[in-house]
Short mmCIF file of C-alpha atoms in Angstrom, two decimals:
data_model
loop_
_atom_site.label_atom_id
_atom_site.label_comp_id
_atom_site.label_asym_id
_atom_site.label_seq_id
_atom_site.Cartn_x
_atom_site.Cartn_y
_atom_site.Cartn_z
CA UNK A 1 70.72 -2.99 -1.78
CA UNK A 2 71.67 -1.40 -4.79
CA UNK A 3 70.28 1.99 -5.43
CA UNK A 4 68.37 1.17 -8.39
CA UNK A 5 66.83 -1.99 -6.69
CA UNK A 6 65.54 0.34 -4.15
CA UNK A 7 64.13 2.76 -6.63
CA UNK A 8 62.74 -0.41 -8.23
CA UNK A 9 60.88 -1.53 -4.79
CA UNK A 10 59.76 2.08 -4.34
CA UNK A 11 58.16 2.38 -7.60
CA UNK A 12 56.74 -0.58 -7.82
CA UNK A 13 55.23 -0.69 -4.25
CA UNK A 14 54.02 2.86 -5.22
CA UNK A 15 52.22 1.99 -8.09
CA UNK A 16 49.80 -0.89 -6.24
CA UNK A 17 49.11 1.90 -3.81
CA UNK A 18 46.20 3.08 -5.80
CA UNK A 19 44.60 -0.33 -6.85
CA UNK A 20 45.18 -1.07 -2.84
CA UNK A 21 42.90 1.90 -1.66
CA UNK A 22 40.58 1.44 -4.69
CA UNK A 23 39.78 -1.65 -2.82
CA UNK A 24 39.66 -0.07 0.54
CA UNK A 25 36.62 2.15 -0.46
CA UNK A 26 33.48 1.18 0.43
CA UNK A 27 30.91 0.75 -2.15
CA UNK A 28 28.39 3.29 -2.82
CA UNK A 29 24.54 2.88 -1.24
CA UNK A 30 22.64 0.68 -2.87
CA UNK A 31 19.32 3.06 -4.10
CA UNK A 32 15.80 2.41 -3.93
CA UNK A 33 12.62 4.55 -4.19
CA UNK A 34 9.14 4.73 -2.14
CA UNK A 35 6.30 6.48 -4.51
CA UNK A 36 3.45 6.65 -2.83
CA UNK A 37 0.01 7.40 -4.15
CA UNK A 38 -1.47 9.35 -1.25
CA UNK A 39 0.81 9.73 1.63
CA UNK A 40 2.84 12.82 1.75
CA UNK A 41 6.90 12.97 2.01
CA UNK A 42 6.70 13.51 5.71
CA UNK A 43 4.55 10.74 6.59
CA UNK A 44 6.71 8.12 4.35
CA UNK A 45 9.07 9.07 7.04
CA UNK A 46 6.97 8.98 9.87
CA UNK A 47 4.32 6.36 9.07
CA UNK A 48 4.61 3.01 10.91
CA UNK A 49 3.93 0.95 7.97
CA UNK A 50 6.69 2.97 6.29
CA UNK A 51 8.90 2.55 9.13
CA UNK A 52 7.99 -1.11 9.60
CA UNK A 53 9.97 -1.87 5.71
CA UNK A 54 12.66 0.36 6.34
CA UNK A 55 13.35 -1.51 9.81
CA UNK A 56 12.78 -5.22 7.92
CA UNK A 57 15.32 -4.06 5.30
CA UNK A 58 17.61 -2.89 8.33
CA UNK A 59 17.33 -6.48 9.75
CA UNK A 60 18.62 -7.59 6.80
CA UNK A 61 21.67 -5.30 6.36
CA UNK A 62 20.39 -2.92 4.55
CA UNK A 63 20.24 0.45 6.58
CA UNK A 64 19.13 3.87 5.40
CA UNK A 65 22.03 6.30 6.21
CA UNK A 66 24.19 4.43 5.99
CA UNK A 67 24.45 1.63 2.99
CA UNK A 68 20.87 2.45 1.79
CA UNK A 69 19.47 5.09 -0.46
CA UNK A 70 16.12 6.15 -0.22
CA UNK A 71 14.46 8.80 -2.09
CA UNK A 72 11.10 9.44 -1.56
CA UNK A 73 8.16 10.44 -3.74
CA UNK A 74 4.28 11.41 -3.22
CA UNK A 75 1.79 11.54 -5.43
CA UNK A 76 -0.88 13.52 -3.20
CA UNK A 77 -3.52 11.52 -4.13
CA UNK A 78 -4.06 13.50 -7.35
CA UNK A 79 -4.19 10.67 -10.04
CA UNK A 80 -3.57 13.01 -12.98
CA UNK A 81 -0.37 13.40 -11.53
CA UNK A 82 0.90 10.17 -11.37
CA UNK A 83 2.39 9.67 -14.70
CA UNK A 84 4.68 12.63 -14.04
CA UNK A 85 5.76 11.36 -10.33
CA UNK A 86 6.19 7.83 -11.67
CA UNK A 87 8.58 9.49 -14.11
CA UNK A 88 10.36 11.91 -11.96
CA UNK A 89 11.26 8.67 -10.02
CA UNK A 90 12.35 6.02 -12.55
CA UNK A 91 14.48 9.13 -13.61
CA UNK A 92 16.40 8.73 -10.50
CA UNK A 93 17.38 5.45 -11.50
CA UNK A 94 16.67 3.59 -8.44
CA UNK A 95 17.29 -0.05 -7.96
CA UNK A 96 14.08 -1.05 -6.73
CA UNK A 97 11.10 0.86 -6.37
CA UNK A 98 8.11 0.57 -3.68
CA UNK A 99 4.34 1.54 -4.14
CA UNK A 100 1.00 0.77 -3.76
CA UNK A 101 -2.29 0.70 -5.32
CA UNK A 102 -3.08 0.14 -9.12
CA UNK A 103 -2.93 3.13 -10.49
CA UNK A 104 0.59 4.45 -9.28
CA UNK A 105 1.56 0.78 -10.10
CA UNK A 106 0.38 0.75 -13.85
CA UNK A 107 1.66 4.79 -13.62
CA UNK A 108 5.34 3.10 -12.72
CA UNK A 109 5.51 0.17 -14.89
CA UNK A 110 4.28 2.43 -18.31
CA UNK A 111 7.47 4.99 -16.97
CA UNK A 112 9.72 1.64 -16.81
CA UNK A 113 10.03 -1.80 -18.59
CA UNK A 114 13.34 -2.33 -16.49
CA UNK A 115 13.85 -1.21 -13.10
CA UNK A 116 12.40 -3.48 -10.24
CA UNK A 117 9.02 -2.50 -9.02
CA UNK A 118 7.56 -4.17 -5.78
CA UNK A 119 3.80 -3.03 -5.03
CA UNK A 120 1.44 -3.91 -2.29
CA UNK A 121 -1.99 -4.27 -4.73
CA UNK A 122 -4.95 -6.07 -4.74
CA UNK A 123 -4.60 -8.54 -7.78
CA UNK A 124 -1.69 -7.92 -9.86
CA UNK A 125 -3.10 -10.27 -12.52
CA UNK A 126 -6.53 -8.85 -13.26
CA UNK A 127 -4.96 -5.47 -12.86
CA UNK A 128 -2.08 -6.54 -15.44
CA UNK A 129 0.72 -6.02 -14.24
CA UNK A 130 1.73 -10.21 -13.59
CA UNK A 131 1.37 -12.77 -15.39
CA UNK A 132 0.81 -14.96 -12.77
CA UNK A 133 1.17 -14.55 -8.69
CA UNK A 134 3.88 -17.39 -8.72
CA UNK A 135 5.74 -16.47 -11.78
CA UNK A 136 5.15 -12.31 -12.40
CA UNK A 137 6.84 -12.35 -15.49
CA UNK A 138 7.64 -8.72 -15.82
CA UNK A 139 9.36 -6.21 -13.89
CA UNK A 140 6.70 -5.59 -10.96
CA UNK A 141 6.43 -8.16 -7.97
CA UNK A 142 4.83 -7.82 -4.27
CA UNK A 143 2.13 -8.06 -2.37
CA UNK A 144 -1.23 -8.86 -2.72
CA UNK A 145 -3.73 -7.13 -0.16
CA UNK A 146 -7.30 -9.21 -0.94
CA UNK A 147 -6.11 -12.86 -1.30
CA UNK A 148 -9.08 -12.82 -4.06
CA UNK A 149 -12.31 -11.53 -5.34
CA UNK A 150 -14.36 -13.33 -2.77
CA UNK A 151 -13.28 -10.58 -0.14
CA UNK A 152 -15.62 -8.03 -1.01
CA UNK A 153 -18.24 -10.30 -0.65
CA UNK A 154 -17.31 -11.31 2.41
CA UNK A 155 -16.85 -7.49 3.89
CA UNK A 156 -20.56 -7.04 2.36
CA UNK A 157 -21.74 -9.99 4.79
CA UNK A 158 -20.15 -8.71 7.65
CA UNK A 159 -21.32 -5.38 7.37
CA UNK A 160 -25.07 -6.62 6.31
CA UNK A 161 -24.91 -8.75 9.85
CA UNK A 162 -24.53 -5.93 11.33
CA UNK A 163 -27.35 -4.02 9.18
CA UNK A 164 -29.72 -6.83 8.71
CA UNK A 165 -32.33 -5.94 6.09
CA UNK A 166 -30.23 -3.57 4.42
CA UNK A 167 -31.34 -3.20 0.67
CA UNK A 168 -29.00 -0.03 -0.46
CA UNK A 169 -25.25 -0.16 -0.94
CA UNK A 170 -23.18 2.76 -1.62
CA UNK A 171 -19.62 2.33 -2.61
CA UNK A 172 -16.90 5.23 -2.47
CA UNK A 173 -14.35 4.71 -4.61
CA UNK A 174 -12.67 7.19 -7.21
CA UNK A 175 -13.52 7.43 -10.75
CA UNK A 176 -10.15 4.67 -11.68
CA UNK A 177 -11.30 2.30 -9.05
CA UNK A 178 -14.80 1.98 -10.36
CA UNK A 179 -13.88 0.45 -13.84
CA UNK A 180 -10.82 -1.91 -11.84
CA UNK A 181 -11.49 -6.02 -10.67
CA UNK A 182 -12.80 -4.97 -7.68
CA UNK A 183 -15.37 -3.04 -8.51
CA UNK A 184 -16.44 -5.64 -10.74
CA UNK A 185 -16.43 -8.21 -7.81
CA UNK A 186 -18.34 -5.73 -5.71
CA UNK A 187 -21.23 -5.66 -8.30
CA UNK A 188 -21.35 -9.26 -8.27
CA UNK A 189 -21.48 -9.42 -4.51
CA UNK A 190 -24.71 -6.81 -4.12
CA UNK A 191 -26.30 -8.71 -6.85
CA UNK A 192 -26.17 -11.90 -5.13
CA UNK A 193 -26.94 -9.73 -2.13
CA UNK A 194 -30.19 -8.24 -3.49
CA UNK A 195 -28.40 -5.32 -3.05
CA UNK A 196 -28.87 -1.82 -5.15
CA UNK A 197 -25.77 0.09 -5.78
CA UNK A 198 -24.55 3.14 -6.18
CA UNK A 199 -21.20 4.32 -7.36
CA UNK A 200 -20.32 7.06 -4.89
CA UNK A 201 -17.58 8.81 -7.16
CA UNK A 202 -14.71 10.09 -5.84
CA UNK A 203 -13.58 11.67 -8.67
CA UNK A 204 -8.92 11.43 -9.47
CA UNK A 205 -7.98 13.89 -7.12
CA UNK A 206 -8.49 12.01 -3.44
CA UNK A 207 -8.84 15.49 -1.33
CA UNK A 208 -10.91 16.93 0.85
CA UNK A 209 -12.97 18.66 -1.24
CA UNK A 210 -13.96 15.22 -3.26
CA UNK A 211 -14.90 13.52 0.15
CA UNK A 212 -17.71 16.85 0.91
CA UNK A 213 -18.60 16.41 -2.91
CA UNK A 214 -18.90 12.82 -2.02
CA UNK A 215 -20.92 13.43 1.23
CA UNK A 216 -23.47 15.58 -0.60
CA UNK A 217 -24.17 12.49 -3.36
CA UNK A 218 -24.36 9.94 -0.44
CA UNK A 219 -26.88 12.32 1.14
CA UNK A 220 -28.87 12.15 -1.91
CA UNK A 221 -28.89 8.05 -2.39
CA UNK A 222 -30.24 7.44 0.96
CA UNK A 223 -27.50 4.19 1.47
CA UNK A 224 -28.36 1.37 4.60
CA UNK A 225 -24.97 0.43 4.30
CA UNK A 226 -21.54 2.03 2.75
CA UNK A 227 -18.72 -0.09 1.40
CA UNK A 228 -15.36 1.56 0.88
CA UNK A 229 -12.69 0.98 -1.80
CA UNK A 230 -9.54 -0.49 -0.72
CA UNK A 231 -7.60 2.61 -2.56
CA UNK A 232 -4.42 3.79 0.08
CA UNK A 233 -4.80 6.91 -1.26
CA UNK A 234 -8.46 7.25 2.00
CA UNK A 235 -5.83 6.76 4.51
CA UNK A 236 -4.36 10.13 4.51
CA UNK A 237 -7.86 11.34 4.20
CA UNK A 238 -9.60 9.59 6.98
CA UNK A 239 -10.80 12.25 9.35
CA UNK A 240 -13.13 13.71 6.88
CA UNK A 241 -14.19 9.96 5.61
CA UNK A 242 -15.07 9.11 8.87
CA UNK A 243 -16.78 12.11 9.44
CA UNK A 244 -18.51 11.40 6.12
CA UNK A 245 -19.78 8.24 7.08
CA UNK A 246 -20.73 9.77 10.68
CA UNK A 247 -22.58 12.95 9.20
CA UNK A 248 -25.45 10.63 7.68
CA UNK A 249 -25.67 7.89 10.54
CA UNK A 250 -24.85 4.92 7.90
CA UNK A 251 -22.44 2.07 8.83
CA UNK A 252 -19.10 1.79 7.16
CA UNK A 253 -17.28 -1.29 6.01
CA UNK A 254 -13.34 0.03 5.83
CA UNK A 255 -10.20 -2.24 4.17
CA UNK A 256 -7.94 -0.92 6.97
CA UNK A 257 -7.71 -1.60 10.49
CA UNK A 258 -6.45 1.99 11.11
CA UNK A 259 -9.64 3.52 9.60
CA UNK A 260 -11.54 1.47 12.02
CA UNK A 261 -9.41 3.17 15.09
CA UNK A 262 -9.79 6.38 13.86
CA UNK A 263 -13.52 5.97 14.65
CA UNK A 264 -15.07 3.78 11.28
CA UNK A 265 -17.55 1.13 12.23
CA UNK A 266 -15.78 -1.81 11.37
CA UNK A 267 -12.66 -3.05 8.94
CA UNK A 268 -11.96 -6.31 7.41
CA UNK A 269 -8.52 -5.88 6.40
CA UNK A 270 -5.13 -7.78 6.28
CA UNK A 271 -1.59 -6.65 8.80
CA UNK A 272 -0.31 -4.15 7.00
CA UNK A 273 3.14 -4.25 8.73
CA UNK A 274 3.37 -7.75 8.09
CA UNK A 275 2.28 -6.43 4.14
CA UNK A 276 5.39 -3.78 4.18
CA UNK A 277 7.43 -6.18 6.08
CA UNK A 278 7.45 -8.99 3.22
CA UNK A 279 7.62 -5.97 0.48
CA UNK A 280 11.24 -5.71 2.15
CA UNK A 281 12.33 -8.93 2.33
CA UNK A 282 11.62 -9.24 -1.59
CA UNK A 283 13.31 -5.74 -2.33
CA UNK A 284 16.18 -7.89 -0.53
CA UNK A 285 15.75 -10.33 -2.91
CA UNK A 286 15.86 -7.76 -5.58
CA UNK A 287 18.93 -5.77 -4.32
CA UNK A 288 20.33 -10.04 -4.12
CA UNK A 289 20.14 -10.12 -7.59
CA UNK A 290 17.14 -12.13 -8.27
CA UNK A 291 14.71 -10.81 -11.23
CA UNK A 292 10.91 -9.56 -10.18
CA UNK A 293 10.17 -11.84 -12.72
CA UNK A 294 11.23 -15.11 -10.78
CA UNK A 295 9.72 -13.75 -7.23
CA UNK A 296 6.53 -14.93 -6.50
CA UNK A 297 3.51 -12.54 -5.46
CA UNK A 298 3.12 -13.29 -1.59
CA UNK A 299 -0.15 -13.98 -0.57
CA UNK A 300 -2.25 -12.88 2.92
CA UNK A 301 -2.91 -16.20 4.94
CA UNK A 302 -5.85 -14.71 7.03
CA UNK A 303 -8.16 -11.51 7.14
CA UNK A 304 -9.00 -9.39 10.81
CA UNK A 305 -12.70 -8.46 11.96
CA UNK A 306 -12.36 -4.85 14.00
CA UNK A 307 -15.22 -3.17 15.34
CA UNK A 308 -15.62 0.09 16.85
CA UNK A 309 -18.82 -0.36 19.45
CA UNK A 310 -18.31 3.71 19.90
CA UNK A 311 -19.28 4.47 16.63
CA UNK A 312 -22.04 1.54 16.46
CA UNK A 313 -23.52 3.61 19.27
CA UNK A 314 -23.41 6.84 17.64
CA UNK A 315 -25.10 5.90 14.44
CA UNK A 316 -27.56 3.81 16.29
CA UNK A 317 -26.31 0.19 15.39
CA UNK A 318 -26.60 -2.75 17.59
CA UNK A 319 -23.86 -5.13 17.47
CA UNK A 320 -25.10 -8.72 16.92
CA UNK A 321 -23.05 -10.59 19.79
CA UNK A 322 -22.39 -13.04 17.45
CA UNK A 323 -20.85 -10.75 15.21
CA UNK A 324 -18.61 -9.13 18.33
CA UNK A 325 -17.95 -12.59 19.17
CA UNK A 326 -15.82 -13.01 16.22
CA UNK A 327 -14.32 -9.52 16.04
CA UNK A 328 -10.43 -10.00 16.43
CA UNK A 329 -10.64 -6.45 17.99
CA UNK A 330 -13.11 -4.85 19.58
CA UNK A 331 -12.58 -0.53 19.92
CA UNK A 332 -14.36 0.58 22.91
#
């Protein structure tokens, strides 16, 4: 071989080198965000409902670590805050972004008109942030957590089995809550109840101090029978709401099974890990390529009955067997 032919071969082979490693590299992490309403940074971590999306997304190739970005956010369930944490996280630039509840939701989709938002809510429509459940239209998707306005009345019936005769409802919710679809639907139930209600306010900032404030106005109204909001944000607050509840004798109707185990008279709720578990598969979807817009709001298929008999005891409520009889769970 001539000496410039091998010079030729050198340079030549040298100079695909570089496109050759380029393609060698492995892509960056695809990025997404959890923002949270109430739950703090450690428990996004920690929490099995949390953990339960992160492992679905794992399942389907996406792992945290390793080709999966996760940044984390909390918005401490101070709702005057949300705006900013909504913003501090679209300002990331995430892919896809999950949440919860309405007000972190609408918080998120006024910070961004683009990036994919998948939220586990109670109706997406009324709250406006979809179109419709099939076709969203926008840039938020997910999961919807009451499978319609009929739920609340059917949580009032439930808990008015249990406290037959019952003529005063209280319902704790915060300030937001009170003028959202539910709300509304929960006023239409007492009324075809012949129930009275009153608004126990919880105020924006979901803390401790809110829930005493809250106990002292529920002291004053004299409820039979409390009804609680279906905000997340009562989840990181549940000792003191269950002690709420417990401190004047009244039994509780709760929208989450673990409220229920942490000592609440009863819950009508739907699986939550099933919930975060189909929040992942359409952050797939997103991360796939496919617009919010196009994926459909997924829908619970059935409600669960849990009743904590403890509790019944210690407030002085006898359990209909009837109504035991079609607990799915029954805490003992």
């Amino acid at each position: 071989m001539l000496r410039r032919e091998f010079i030729a071969l050198i340079g030549g082979g040298a100079a695909a080198w570089p496109a050759f490693t380029r393609g060698q590299q492995p892509r960056s992490p695809r990025r997404i965000a959890i923002v949270a309403p109430g739950r703090s940074e450690e428990e996004l971590r920690e929490n099995p409902y949390y953990r339960s999306f992160i492992e679905e997304l794992a399942k389907r190739g996406f792992v945290e670590g390793k080709n999966l970005s996760v940044d984390r956010f909390s918005g401490g369930g101070q709702m005057d805050s949300y705006l900013n944490i909504a913003q501090t996280a679209v300002n990331k630039h995430p892919e896809a972004i999950l949440t919860a509840a309405p007000e972190m939701t609408l918080a998120l989709s006024a910070a961004t008109l683009t990036i994919p938002i998948v939220t586990l809510i109670g109706d997406p429509v009324a709250t406006g942030v979809a179109v419709s459940l099939a076709k969203p239209g926008g840039n938020v998707t997910g999961v919807t957590m009451d499978g319609g306005m009929e739920l609340h009345g059917k949580r009032l019936s439930l808990l008015l089995e249990a406290r037959p005769g019952a003529s005063r409802l209280a319902y704790l919710c915060s300030s937001a809550a009170w003028n959202r679809p539910q709300a509304a639907a929960v006023r239409i139930a007492s009324q075809s109840l012949n129930l009275s209600l009153t608004h126990v306010d919880l105020g924006t900032a979901l803390n401790e101090a809110a829930y005493s404030a809250a106990y002292t106005l529920m002291s004053g109204s004299a409820p039979d029978v409390l009804l609680v909001s279906d905000e997340p944000e009562h989840l990181s607050n549940r000792k003191v709401l269950i002690d709420l509840a417990a401190k004047v004798r009244v039994p509780a109707m709760y929208p989450f099974r673990d409220l229920a185990l942490s000592g609440g008279f009863m819950a009508y709720y739907r699986d939550l890990h099933d919930a975060f578990r189909q929040a992942a598969e359409q952050v797939e979807q997103i991360l796939g390529g496919i617009s919010p817009a196009k994926i459909p709001f997924r829908q619970p298929t059935n409600f669960k009955l849990s009743i904590n008999t403890k509790t019944a005891m210690q407030i002085g409520v006898t359990v209909p067997p009837t109504l035991l009889a079609s607990a799915d769970e029954v805490i003992e």
